[in-house]
Amino acid sequence: MYDSADRNSPFDENVPAMDMSLLQQLIGQHAQRHPLFENITILGCGYVGTALAEYWQEQGHLVTGTTTSPDRVALLSKTVSTAVVMKGNDLRVSSVLEDRNTLVVSVAPTGFQAADEASYAETYLATARNIANALSDADNIKQVIYLSSCSVYGDRQGAWVDETARIDSLDRKSQLIYEAEQTILQAATDRQKVCVLRLGGIYGPGRELVSMFGGLAGMTMPGKGDRFINWIHRDDIVGAIEFARLNELNGIYNLVDDSQLTIKEQVERVCTHYHLPAVDWDATKLSLQRKSLQVSNQKLKTAGYNLIHPQILV
């Protein structure tokens, strides 16, 4: 639930489209030195990548989007200019970088089951190494935006963390994501900016919090419910990516909202809003999930980004 990986799951045609009006204001934010229209590649058109592609196509950009499933090409082709079946570690990745100005990397293990370390190594680290090699010959790429996860920070027992926090997670999966980040960042040059966005848990249309927490209604859960979970709405991921592109961001930025609520507080909001039975907490029993931290988004806000949804929507 906390892992912010954007699952490359099958398209759901019932997921509401982006509200383009929410992002129009971003076009004018420090958007100097940029051509009106760009050629853009989104490596990994899952939940976030598809919404991003839809937004950019609406703005007139030429968007190439990749998917790992041949069955999704027809539907993806309705959203992007060019749809390509490709994994991130495919050596053909250089072909989707030719004559492109911006590259967004939004990859995650496929499927809904928990991925093992081997899947993480292949999806994140092997992809990052492959892209870094390809970027060395892609002088046309001016901006790379890599979507990562706040899970790299590990468990901080509720403490605050920012982008300067030391990463020494004991979780091998989190370590692999961090190593992938560092590999991508090494591709940065004076002419090629690389921005890593560390995302909180992703929610939004089709991924509402009630679908995640509603099943707990009326139950008694172990622990105090004092674990902090950081969230970010899909609209703000799209907005922050556009902001990073327009402002040529370089380096690491956390992307979470301002909520900073415990899981108990989040569940209470959901249950109250949907008139569901309250959840009780049994402090005498140990919670099985103890990853807890409060992630600072101040660096991105200082850069000038204004959250579309600063508080979680229930």
XYZ file of C-alpha atoms in Angstrom:
314
model
C 0.000 0.000 0.000
C 2.815 2.401 0.757
C 4.966 1.427 -2.226
C 4.344 4.110 -4.830
C 5.303 1.966 -7.803
C 3.009 2.716 -10.742
C 1.743 -0.737 -11.644
C 1.708 -1.229 -15.398
C -1.719 -2.856 -15.101
C -4.330 -3.189 -17.870
C -6.164 -0.030 -18.867
C -9.493 0.620 -17.206
C -11.653 2.477 -19.685
C -13.860 3.614 -16.796
C -11.101 5.650 -15.124
C -12.007 9.343 -15.469
C -9.862 11.415 -17.795
C -7.610 14.175 -16.540
C -9.271 17.489 -15.786
C -7.068 19.537 -18.089
C -8.184 22.823 -16.538
C -6.321 21.939 -13.344
C -3.014 21.984 -15.192
C -3.400 24.861 -17.608
C -1.842 27.240 -15.085
C 1.395 25.286 -15.240
C 2.035 26.220 -18.852
C 3.055 29.737 -17.892
C 5.184 28.861 -14.867
C 8.721 29.903 -15.784
C 8.274 28.241 -19.183
C 11.078 30.075 -20.916
C 13.463 28.667 -23.528
C 11.016 25.903 -24.428
C 9.560 25.314 -27.907
C 5.785 25.410 -28.094
C 5.623 21.728 -29.015
C 8.049 18.948 -28.129
C 8.689 15.325 -28.986
C 8.350 13.360 -25.764
C 8.779 9.721 -24.772
C 7.051 8.178 -21.769
C 8.676 4.883 -20.901
C 5.906 3.010 -19.111
C 2.317 4.092 -19.772
C 0.526 2.678 -16.756
C -1.816 4.590 -14.460
C 0.309 7.753 -14.286
C 1.980 7.504 -17.681
C -1.323 7.288 -19.529
C -2.755 10.345 -17.761
C 0.460 12.243 -18.518
C 0.373 11.221 -22.172
C -3.250 12.352 -22.449
C -2.369 15.742 -20.989
C 0.624 16.300 -23.262
C -1.208 15.161 -26.379
C -3.961 17.634 -25.520
C -1.299 20.361 -25.388
C -0.113 19.502 -28.902
C 3.086 17.607 -28.106
C 4.047 14.460 -30.007
C 4.120 11.667 -27.432
C 5.611 8.211 -27.799
C 4.404 5.818 -25.120
C 5.635 2.340 -24.296
C 3.869 -0.667 -22.859
C 5.068 -4.152 -22.038
C 1.864 -5.769 -23.299
C 0.997 -6.162 -27.009
C -2.675 -6.391 -25.998
C -2.615 -2.766 -24.861
C -1.240 -1.210 -28.030
C -4.635 -0.536 -29.617
C -5.988 1.277 -26.563
C -2.723 3.150 -25.896
C -2.673 4.303 -29.529
C -5.827 6.322 -28.807
C -3.825 8.377 -26.303
C -0.325 8.733 -27.799
C 1.084 9.579 -31.213
C 3.136 6.379 -31.287
C 2.719 3.258 -29.150
C 5.645 0.858 -28.760
C 5.848 -2.535 -27.060
C 9.053 -2.430 -25.045
C 10.540 -3.175 -21.651
C 12.871 -0.676 -20.038
C 15.837 -3.028 -20.247
C 15.287 -3.597 -23.968
C 18.395 -2.602 -25.903
C 16.096 -0.988 -28.497
C 15.317 1.790 -26.027
C 17.612 4.132 -27.959
C 15.081 4.039 -30.810
C 12.457 5.846 -28.697
C 14.986 8.521 -27.703
C 15.898 9.630 -31.207
C 14.786 13.198 -31.951
C 13.014 13.426 -28.574
C 13.352 16.407 -26.244
C 12.028 14.944 -22.985
C 12.060 11.453 -21.478
C 9.840 10.352 -18.593
C 10.568 6.992 -16.974
C 7.579 5.482 -15.164
C 8.267 1.771 -14.820
C 7.165 -0.829 -12.294
C 6.907 -4.624 -12.096
C 3.837 -5.827 -13.975
C 0.863 -7.509 -12.366
C -0.838 -7.138 -9.023
C 1.156 -9.667 -6.989
C 4.072 -8.563 -4.824
C 7.195 -8.592 -6.978
C 10.344 -10.340 -5.805
C 13.870 -8.919 -5.705
C 14.697 -10.311 -9.128
C 11.748 -8.457 -10.652
C 12.838 -5.242 -8.952
C 16.398 -5.660 -10.203
C 15.199 -6.220 -13.756
C 12.539 -3.508 -13.754
C 14.411 -0.724 -11.966
C 18.172 -1.243 -11.974
C 18.553 -2.932 -15.358
C 16.251 -0.334 -16.912
C 18.205 2.542 -15.350
C 21.510 1.183 -16.611
C 20.083 0.677 -20.083
C 18.652 4.184 -20.226
C 21.836 5.774 -18.872
C 23.823 4.102 -21.649
C 21.336 5.204 -24.288
C 21.302 8.794 -23.009
C 25.034 9.136 -23.582
C 24.295 9.112 -27.336
C 21.037 11.072 -27.171
C 22.186 14.705 -27.179
C 18.714 15.785 -28.262
C 17.247 14.800 -24.876
C 17.292 17.909 -22.674
C 15.188 16.698 -19.746
C 14.883 13.301 -18.072
C 12.241 12.824 -15.360
C 12.471 9.590 -13.395
C 9.610 8.500 -11.142
C 10.894 6.861 -7.980
C 9.438 6.141 -4.536
C 9.634 7.492 -1.005
C 10.020 3.862 0.030
C 13.772 4.369 -0.442
C 13.816 6.077 2.970
C 12.726 2.895 4.742
C 11.190 3.015 8.208
C 11.949 6.230 10.131
C 9.596 5.499 13.052
C 7.489 8.550 12.256
C 10.384 11.007 11.909
C 10.607 13.665 9.205
C 12.858 13.120 6.191
C 13.863 15.297 3.275
C 15.998 14.761 0.180
C 19.231 15.070 2.186
C 18.400 12.053 4.381
C 20.932 9.248 4.353
C 19.654 6.168 2.520
C 20.636 2.976 4.294
C 17.479 0.891 3.974
C 17.759 -2.733 5.037
C 15.055 -3.620 2.526
C 16.697 -4.935 -0.623
C 13.838 -3.794 -2.877
C 14.135 -0.226 -1.625
C 17.887 -0.407 -2.098
C 17.446 -1.471 -5.718
C 15.175 1.525 -6.377
C 17.767 3.814 -4.804
C 20.564 2.313 -6.915
C 18.434 2.874 -10.013
C 17.967 6.531 -9.011
C 21.694 7.027 -8.664
C 22.359 5.389 -12.010
C 19.936 7.719 -13.778
C 21.283 10.790 -11.964
C 24.801 10.031 -13.226
C 23.534 10.639 -16.760
C 23.022 14.352 -16.015
C 25.160 16.876 -17.880
C 25.141 20.637 -18.314
C 22.856 20.187 -21.325
C 20.846 17.213 -20.082
C 18.911 17.695 -16.840
C 17.866 14.695 -14.768
C 15.101 15.052 -12.190
C 14.124 12.247 -9.813
C 10.674 12.552 -8.247
C 10.227 10.394 -5.138
C 6.506 9.689 -4.964
C 4.337 8.897 -2.000
C 1.552 6.342 -2.307
C -0.388 6.996 -5.504
C -4.141 7.512 -5.492
C -6.720 9.220 -7.668
C -9.567 8.401 -10.058
C -9.922 4.637 -10.177
C -7.630 4.317 -7.159
C -9.683 6.044 -4.485
C -8.732 5.672 -0.835
C -12.088 4.069 -0.080
C -11.086 1.098 -2.229
C -7.942 0.720 -0.116
C -9.350 1.407 3.349
C -13.059 0.691 3.014
C -12.567 -3.015 3.620
C -11.315 -2.248 7.138
C -14.662 -0.735 8.179
C -16.028 -2.287 11.366
C -12.880 -4.290 11.999
C -10.447 -4.246 14.932
C -6.904 -3.692 13.708
C -3.691 -4.467 15.618
C -1.616 -1.534 16.903
C -2.402 2.101 17.576
C -2.864 3.202 13.993
C -0.090 5.731 14.512
C 1.870 4.864 11.377
C 2.290 7.749 8.913
C 1.552 7.063 5.253
C 2.391 9.745 2.682
C 0.164 10.140 -0.386
C 0.175 11.984 -3.690
C -2.749 12.413 -6.078
C -2.364 11.392 -9.711
C -3.140 14.958 -10.853
C -0.207 16.294 -8.832
C 2.152 13.716 -10.299
C 1.225 14.909 -13.775
C 1.446 18.513 -12.613
C 4.861 18.078 -10.978
C 6.249 16.308 -14.048
C 5.098 19.190 -16.236
C 6.570 21.647 -13.737
C 9.889 19.772 -13.795
C 9.949 19.844 -17.599
C 9.127 23.521 -17.886
C 11.581 24.534 -15.176
C 14.396 22.162 -16.168
C 14.641 20.665 -12.694
C 17.758 18.737 -11.784
C 18.295 16.440 -8.806
C 15.961 14.734 -6.327
C 12.575 16.070 -5.189
C 10.029 14.471 -2.872
C 6.483 14.500 -4.216
C 3.889 14.062 -1.455
C 0.935 16.147 -0.320
C 0.664 18.172 2.889
C -1.614 15.792 4.791
C 0.846 14.043 7.136
C -1.898 11.959 8.718
C -1.597 8.665 10.548
C -3.336 5.647 9.090
C -5.881 5.902 11.903
C -6.731 9.467 10.901
C -6.913 8.539 7.219
C -9.214 5.582 7.844
C -11.447 7.707 10.085
C -11.861 10.267 7.306
C -12.802 7.586 4.792
C -15.262 5.870 7.122
C -16.886 9.147 8.122
C -17.190 10.378 4.553
C -18.765 7.145 3.284
C -20.834 6.501 6.431
C -18.994 3.244 7.134
C -18.614 1.557 10.538
C -15.630 2.884 12.495
C -12.381 0.949 12.794
C -11.121 0.031 16.262
C -7.443 -0.303 17.148
C -6.020 -2.791 19.635
C -2.804 -1.349 21.073
C -2.085 -4.620 22.894
C -1.365 -6.299 19.559
C 1.661 -5.538 17.422
C 0.974 -4.071 13.999
C 2.490 -6.105 11.187
C 3.289 -2.992 9.146
C 5.648 -0.578 10.858
C 7.102 1.510 8.004
C 6.349 5.031 9.195
C 7.790 8.386 8.183
C 6.789 11.951 7.402
C 8.175 13.109 4.067
C 8.937 16.780 3.484
C 7.823 18.310 0.171
C 9.365 21.699 0.945
C 12.100 21.506 -1.694
C 9.615 21.156 -4.539
C 7.373 23.849 -3.111
C 10.352 26.186 -2.731
C 11.129 25.576 -6.401
C 7.694 27.000 -7.121
C 5.311 24.079 -7.490
C 1.830 24.571 -6.008
C -0.026 21.387 -5.131
C -3.351 20.871 -6.879
C -4.581 18.635 -4.019
C -2.583 19.592 -0.894
C -4.827 17.456 1.337
C -5.948 13.900 0.664
C -9.288 13.543 -1.081
C -11.689 10.983 0.312
